[in-house]
C-alpha cells in the first residue's frame, strides 16, 4: 500500500482545531500526519463572525487541502457542508472523505432550506451579533440525550467553543450530488448510534458509499476519541 497522505480534521459548528486534541496524538502514534485547518471565526481566528459565510469556510478548507496529496478529509457535523462544498476544487488531492456523524447537503439547498422556515425563524431569533450560541448544559441534555459529555468536558468546551456565523446556514454548499463531485474519492460515513434523530440519511445502501458506526453521541472526538481514531485508521489503511 502506498504511504497515506495527511489526515485533515474539520470539526462541526463552534469547534476549532483544538477539538481534535484527544484524537490527534492517537493518529500520530500510528505514524500519520495530522492537519487541523483553521476556518474563519473558529478557534483563535479573530475574523468578525457576523461577516463569515459558508463560502468563506469552503475557501479556507480548499486552500489548506490544495497543498496536500492523497489526503483523507474527516468532516464532523456541519463540516459536512464545508467538505462537500470544497469537493469540486480538492477531489484530486484526496484519497478519502470520512463524514463523521455529519450533515450531508442537498444540491442547491442551504441548511435553512433543508430544515425549513420554522427552524430558520428560531435560529435567527436566538442569534446575537450575527451568530448562534453553543449549547447550555440543559439544552445539550435535552437535544442530545446520552451525549456522554461530562461537566469537565463541557467546561473545557465552553472555554474554546465559538458561536456559529448564521450566514453559514443560509447558503447552498453544492449544486451536484456528492458522489458526482467525489469521482475517484472514497466516501465513508461514520454514524454515531446515540445521536437521535440521526443527522443524515443512512448511506449504507447508497451507491459509492461505505459506512460504519460508533457507539457514541454526536461529539465522538470528545467522548470516544479512541473509536474515532480507530475508524480513521481503518479507512486510511484499507482505501
PDB file of C-alpha atoms in Angstrom, residues 10-186:
ATOM      1  CA  UNK A  10     -12.503  19.613  10.486  1.00  0.00           C
ATOM      2  CA  UNK A  11     -14.957  19.990  13.374  1.00  0.00           C
ATOM      3  CA  UNK A  12     -18.593  20.997  13.311  1.00  0.00           C
ATOM      4  CA  UNK A  13     -20.265  24.176  14.491  1.00  0.00           C
ATOM      5  CA  UNK A  14     -18.334  26.012  17.183  1.00  0.00           C
ATOM      6  CA  UNK A  15     -15.327  23.694  17.052  1.00  0.00           C
ATOM      7  CA  UNK A  16     -11.825  24.678  16.010  1.00  0.00           C
ATOM      8  CA  UNK A  17      -8.555  22.724  15.703  1.00  0.00           C
ATOM      9  CA  UNK A  18      -8.455  22.370  19.499  1.00  0.00           C
ATOM     10  CA  UNK A  19     -11.431  19.998  19.416  1.00  0.00           C
ATOM     11  CA  UNK A  20      -9.275  17.210  17.966  1.00  0.00           C
ATOM     12  CA  UNK A  21      -6.644  17.268  20.715  1.00  0.00           C
ATOM     13  CA  UNK A  22      -7.750  13.850  22.022  1.00  0.00           C
ATOM     14  CA  UNK A  23      -7.674  12.236  18.570  1.00  0.00           C
ATOM     15  CA  UNK A  24      -4.566  13.792  17.032  1.00  0.00           C
ATOM     16  CA  UNK A  25      -1.966  12.039  19.226  1.00  0.00           C
ATOM     17  CA  UNK A  26      -3.593   8.658  18.598  1.00  0.00           C
ATOM     18  CA  UNK A  27      -3.215   9.148  14.849  1.00  0.00           C
ATOM     19  CA  UNK A  28       0.309  10.460  15.199  1.00  0.00           C
ATOM     20  CA  UNK A  29       1.261   7.383  17.220  1.00  0.00           C
ATOM     21  CA  UNK A  30       0.303   5.401  14.112  1.00  0.00           C
ATOM     22  CA  UNK A  31       2.760   7.469  12.080  1.00  0.00           C
ATOM     23  CA  UNK A  32       0.104   9.599  10.418  1.00  0.00           C
ATOM     24  CA  UNK A  33       0.425  13.311   9.698  1.00  0.00           C
ATOM     25  CA  UNK A  34      -2.498  15.359  11.011  1.00  0.00           C
ATOM     26  CA  UNK A  35      -3.672  18.736   9.690  1.00  0.00           C
ATOM     27  CA  UNK A  36      -6.336  20.754  11.531  1.00  0.00           C
ATOM     28  CA  UNK A  37      -7.386  23.703   9.343  1.00  0.00           C
ATOM     29  CA  UNK A  38      -8.271  26.994  10.971  1.00  0.00           C
ATOM     30  CA  UNK A  39     -11.571  28.168   9.491  1.00  0.00           C
ATOM     31  CA  UNK A  40     -12.503  31.801   9.841  1.00  0.00           C
ATOM     32  CA  UNK A  41     -14.089  32.821  13.174  1.00  0.00           C
ATOM     33  CA  UNK A  42     -13.274  29.469  14.792  1.00  0.00           C
ATOM     34  CA  UNK A  43     -10.592  28.639  17.299  1.00  0.00           C
ATOM     35  CA  UNK A  44      -8.131  31.512  17.609  1.00  0.00           C
ATOM     36  CA  UNK A  45      -9.137  33.251  14.381  1.00  0.00           C
ATOM     37  CA  UNK A  46     -10.316  36.806  15.043  1.00  0.00           C
ATOM     38  CA  UNK A  47     -12.386  37.371  11.901  1.00  0.00           C
ATOM     39  CA  UNK A  48     -15.694  39.013  12.915  1.00  0.00           C
ATOM     40  CA  UNK A  49     -18.098  36.063  12.783  1.00  0.00           C
ATOM     41  CA  UNK A  50     -21.071  38.094  11.552  1.00  0.00           C
ATOM     42  CA  UNK A  51     -19.232  38.582   8.249  1.00  0.00           C
ATOM     43  CA  UNK A  52     -18.424  34.906   7.675  1.00  0.00           C
ATOM     44  CA  UNK A  53     -20.303  32.799   5.108  1.00  0.00           C
ATOM     45  CA  UNK A  54     -20.257  29.154   4.113  1.00  0.00           C
ATOM     46  CA  UNK A  55     -18.261  30.130   1.025  1.00  0.00           C
ATOM     47  CA  UNK A  56     -15.574  31.547   3.316  1.00  0.00           C
ATOM     48  CA  UNK A  57     -15.253  28.258   5.163  1.00  0.00           C
ATOM     49  CA  UNK A  58     -15.191  26.333   1.893  1.00  0.00           C
ATOM     50  CA  UNK A  59     -12.410  28.624   0.641  1.00  0.00           C
ATOM     51  CA  UNK A  60     -10.427  28.147   3.864  1.00  0.00           C
ATOM     52  CA  UNK A  61     -10.615  24.368   3.588  1.00  0.00           C
ATOM     53  CA  UNK A  62      -9.890  24.274  -0.137  1.00  0.00           C
ATOM     54  CA  UNK A  63      -6.768  26.410   0.289  1.00  0.00           C
ATOM     55  CA  UNK A  64      -5.481  24.115   3.033  1.00  0.00           C
ATOM     56  CA  UNK A  65      -6.142  20.848   1.203  1.00  0.00           C
ATOM     57  CA  UNK A  66      -4.881  22.073  -2.184  1.00  0.00           C
ATOM     58  CA  UNK A  67      -1.363  21.950  -0.724  1.00  0.00           C
ATOM     59  CA  UNK A  68      -1.695  18.210   0.034  1.00  0.00           C
ATOM     60  CA  UNK A  69      -1.756  14.965  -1.919  1.00  0.00           C
ATOM     61  CA  UNK A  70      -3.600  11.707  -1.272  1.00  0.00           C
ATOM     62  CA  UNK A  71      -5.158  13.172   1.883  1.00  0.00           C
ATOM     63  CA  UNK A  72      -8.018  11.826   3.960  1.00  0.00           C
ATOM     64  CA  UNK A  73     -10.512  14.515   4.913  1.00  0.00           C
ATOM     65  CA  UNK A  74     -12.584  13.980   8.076  1.00  0.00           C
ATOM     66  CA  UNK A  75     -15.618  16.260   8.390  1.00  0.00           C
ATOM     67  CA  UNK A  76     -17.731  16.290  11.543  1.00  0.00           C
ATOM     68  CA  UNK A  77     -21.323  17.557  11.871  1.00  0.00           C
ATOM     69  CA  UNK A  78     -21.859  20.850   9.978  1.00  0.00           C
ATOM     70  CA  UNK A  79     -18.410  20.483   8.432  1.00  0.00           C
ATOM     71  CA  UNK A  80     -20.123  18.009   6.108  1.00  0.00           C
ATOM     72  CA  UNK A  81     -21.402  21.068   4.265  1.00  0.00           C
ATOM     73  CA  UNK A  82     -17.916  22.571   4.165  1.00  0.00           C
ATOM     74  CA  UNK A  83     -16.249  19.385   2.927  1.00  0.00           C
ATOM     75  CA  UNK A  84     -18.893  18.719   0.297  1.00  0.00           C
ATOM     76  CA  UNK A  85     -18.703  22.318  -0.885  1.00  0.00           C
ATOM     77  CA  UNK A  86     -14.954  22.059  -1.372  1.00  0.00           C
ATOM     78  CA  UNK A  87     -15.013  18.754  -3.246  1.00  0.00           C
ATOM     79  CA  UNK A  88     -15.197  20.262  -6.737  1.00  0.00           C
ATOM     80  CA  UNK A  89     -11.895  22.034  -6.012  1.00  0.00           C
ATOM     81  CA  UNK A  90      -9.991  19.468  -3.978  1.00  0.00           C
ATOM     82  CA  UNK A  91     -11.060  15.987  -5.118  1.00  0.00           C
ATOM     83  CA  UNK A  92      -7.761  15.483  -6.953  1.00  0.00           C
ATOM     84  CA  UNK A  93      -5.926  15.994  -3.652  1.00  0.00           C
ATOM     85  CA  UNK A  94      -7.961  13.410  -1.737  1.00  0.00           C
ATOM     86  CA  UNK A  95      -7.865   9.680  -1.194  1.00  0.00           C
ATOM     87  CA  UNK A  96     -10.957   9.549   1.015  1.00  0.00           C
ATOM     88  CA  UNK A  97     -13.562  11.662   2.763  1.00  0.00           C
ATOM     89  CA  UNK A  98     -14.926  10.489   6.095  1.00  0.00           C
ATOM     90  CA  UNK A  99     -18.172  12.168   7.122  1.00  0.00           C
ATOM     91  CA  UNK A 100     -18.210  11.803  10.915  1.00  0.00           C
ATOM     92  CA  UNK A 101     -21.853  11.983  12.035  1.00  0.00           C
ATOM     93  CA  UNK A 102     -22.031  14.824   9.539  1.00  0.00           C
ATOM     94  CA  UNK A 103     -24.936  16.566   7.870  1.00  0.00           C
ATOM     95  CA  UNK A 104     -24.970  15.884   4.126  1.00  0.00           C
ATOM     96  CA  UNK A 105     -26.054  18.790   1.937  1.00  0.00           C
ATOM     97  CA  UNK A 106     -28.596  18.538  -0.836  1.00  0.00           C
ATOM     98  CA  UNK A 107     -27.801  20.093  -4.226  1.00  0.00           C
ATOM     99  CA  UNK A 108     -28.976  23.692  -4.473  1.00  0.00           C
ATOM    100  CA  UNK A 109     -30.282  23.837  -0.887  1.00  0.00           C
ATOM    101  CA  UNK A 110     -28.917  25.635   2.154  1.00  0.00           C
ATOM    102  CA  UNK A 111     -29.135  24.173   5.659  1.00  0.00           C
ATOM    103  CA  UNK A 112     -32.016  26.557   6.316  1.00  0.00           C
ATOM    104  CA  UNK A 113     -33.758  25.330   3.142  1.00  0.00           C
ATOM    105  CA  UNK A 114     -33.470  21.726   4.294  1.00  0.00           C
ATOM    106  CA  UNK A 115     -34.528  22.383   7.891  1.00  0.00           C
ATOM    107  CA  UNK A 116     -37.481  24.591   6.973  1.00  0.00           C
ATOM    108  CA  UNK A 117     -38.838  28.035   7.773  1.00  0.00           C
ATOM    109  CA  UNK A 118     -39.706  27.265  11.393  1.00  0.00           C
ATOM    110  CA  UNK A 119     -36.143  26.223  12.226  1.00  0.00           C
ATOM    111  CA  UNK A 120     -34.719  29.218  10.386  1.00  0.00           C
ATOM    112  CA  UNK A 121     -37.015  31.553  12.292  1.00  0.00           C
ATOM    113  CA  UNK A 122     -35.969  30.020  15.613  1.00  0.00           C
ATOM    114  CA  UNK A 123     -32.246  30.171  14.805  1.00  0.00           C
ATOM    115  CA  UNK A 124     -32.483  33.790  13.763  1.00  0.00           C
ATOM    116  CA  UNK A 125     -34.436  34.599  16.929  1.00  0.00           C
ATOM    117  CA  UNK A 126     -31.620  33.325  19.174  1.00  0.00           C
ATOM    118  CA  UNK A 127     -28.823  34.841  17.086  1.00  0.00           C
ATOM    119  CA  UNK A 128     -26.720  37.572  18.646  1.00  0.00           C
ATOM    120  CA  UNK A 129     -24.414  39.761  16.573  1.00  0.00           C
ATOM    121  CA  UNK A 130     -24.901  37.526  13.550  1.00  0.00           C
ATOM    122  CA  UNK A 131     -24.061  34.276  15.332  1.00  0.00           C
ATOM    123  CA  UNK A 132     -25.840  31.430  17.096  1.00  0.00           C
ATOM    124  CA  UNK A 133     -24.545  30.370  20.512  1.00  0.00           C
ATOM    125  CA  UNK A 134     -23.417  26.904  21.506  1.00  0.00           C
ATOM    126  CA  UNK A 135     -25.459  24.781  23.926  1.00  0.00           C
ATOM    127  CA  UNK A 136     -26.047  25.251  27.600  1.00  0.00           C
ATOM    128  CA  UNK A 137     -25.954  22.132  29.765  1.00  0.00           C
ATOM    129  CA  UNK A 138     -29.752  21.911  29.780  1.00  0.00           C
ATOM    130  CA  UNK A 139     -30.020  22.408  26.016  1.00  0.00           C
ATOM    131  CA  UNK A 140     -27.344  19.819  25.358  1.00  0.00           C
ATOM    132  CA  UNK A 141     -29.017  17.201  27.522  1.00  0.00           C
ATOM    133  CA  UNK A 142     -32.463  17.924  26.098  1.00  0.00           C
ATOM    134  CA  UNK A 143     -31.433  17.862  22.431  1.00  0.00           C
ATOM    135  CA  UNK A 144     -28.808  15.125  22.717  1.00  0.00           C
ATOM    136  CA  UNK A 145     -29.750  12.665  25.486  1.00  0.00           C
ATOM    137  CA  UNK A 146     -26.957  10.275  26.497  1.00  0.00           C
ATOM    138  CA  UNK A 147     -24.468  12.719  24.994  1.00  0.00           C
ATOM    139  CA  UNK A 148     -21.610  11.471  27.177  1.00  0.00           C
ATOM    140  CA  UNK A 149     -20.211  14.974  27.714  1.00  0.00           C
ATOM    141  CA  UNK A 150     -19.183  15.326  31.339  1.00  0.00           C
ATOM    142  CA  UNK A 151     -19.284  18.594  33.262  1.00  0.00           C
ATOM    143  CA  UNK A 152     -15.494  18.706  32.940  1.00  0.00           C
ATOM    144  CA  UNK A 153     -15.775  18.214  29.171  1.00  0.00           C
ATOM    145  CA  UNK A 154     -18.378  20.955  28.954  1.00  0.00           C
ATOM    146  CA  UNK A 155     -16.236  23.374  30.931  1.00  0.00           C
ATOM    147  CA  UNK A 156     -13.375  22.703  28.502  1.00  0.00           C
ATOM    148  CA  UNK A 157     -15.677  23.170  25.524  1.00  0.00           C
ATOM    149  CA  UNK A 158     -17.047  26.418  26.927  1.00  0.00           C
ATOM    150  CA  UNK A 159     -13.501  27.792  27.197  1.00  0.00           C
ATOM    151  CA  UNK A 160     -12.858  27.284  23.484  1.00  0.00           C
ATOM    152  CA  UNK A 161     -16.097  26.969  21.536  1.00  0.00           C
ATOM    153  CA  UNK A 162     -17.130  29.851  19.281  1.00  0.00           C
ATOM    154  CA  UNK A 163     -20.629  30.857  18.138  1.00  0.00           C
ATOM    155  CA  UNK A 164     -21.513  29.820  14.600  1.00  0.00           C
ATOM    156  CA  UNK A 165     -21.927  32.577  11.984  1.00  0.00           C
ATOM    157  CA  UNK A 166     -25.550  32.478  10.946  1.00  0.00           C
ATOM    158  CA  UNK A 167     -24.554  33.198   7.352  1.00  0.00           C
ATOM    159  CA  UNK A 168     -23.101  29.684   7.095  1.00  0.00           C
ATOM    160  CA  UNK A 169     -26.603  28.230   7.345  1.00  0.00           C
ATOM    161  CA  UNK A 170     -28.053  30.356   4.548  1.00  0.00           C
ATOM    162  CA  UNK A 171     -26.046  29.280   1.505  1.00  0.00           C
ATOM    163  CA  UNK A 172     -26.127  26.067  -0.565  1.00  0.00           C
ATOM    164  CA  UNK A 173     -22.941  24.018  -0.365  1.00  0.00           C
ATOM    165  CA  UNK A 174     -23.255  22.084  -3.620  1.00  0.00           C
ATOM    166  CA  UNK A 175     -25.066  22.127  -6.940  1.00  0.00           C
ATOM    167  CA  UNK A 176     -24.388  18.468  -7.805  1.00  0.00           C
ATOM    168  CA  UNK A 177     -24.642  15.263  -5.742  1.00  0.00           C
ATOM    169  CA  UNK A 178     -21.690  14.498  -3.508  1.00  0.00           C
ATOM    170  CA  UNK A 179     -20.988  11.250  -5.387  1.00  0.00           C
ATOM    171  CA  UNK A 180     -20.624  13.194  -8.636  1.00  0.00           C
ATOM    172  CA  UNK A 181     -18.239  15.711  -7.084  1.00  0.00           C
ATOM    173  CA  UNK A 182     -16.165  12.972  -5.443  1.00  0.00           C
ATOM    174  CA  UNK A 183     -15.247  10.971  -8.548  1.00  0.00           C
ATOM    175  CA  UNK A 184     -12.201   8.878  -7.707  1.00  0.00           C
ATOM    176  CA  UNK A 185     -12.507   9.565  -3.973  1.00  0.00           C
ATOM    177  CA  UNK A 186     -13.682   7.037  -1.402  1.00  0.00           C
TER     178      UNK A 186
END
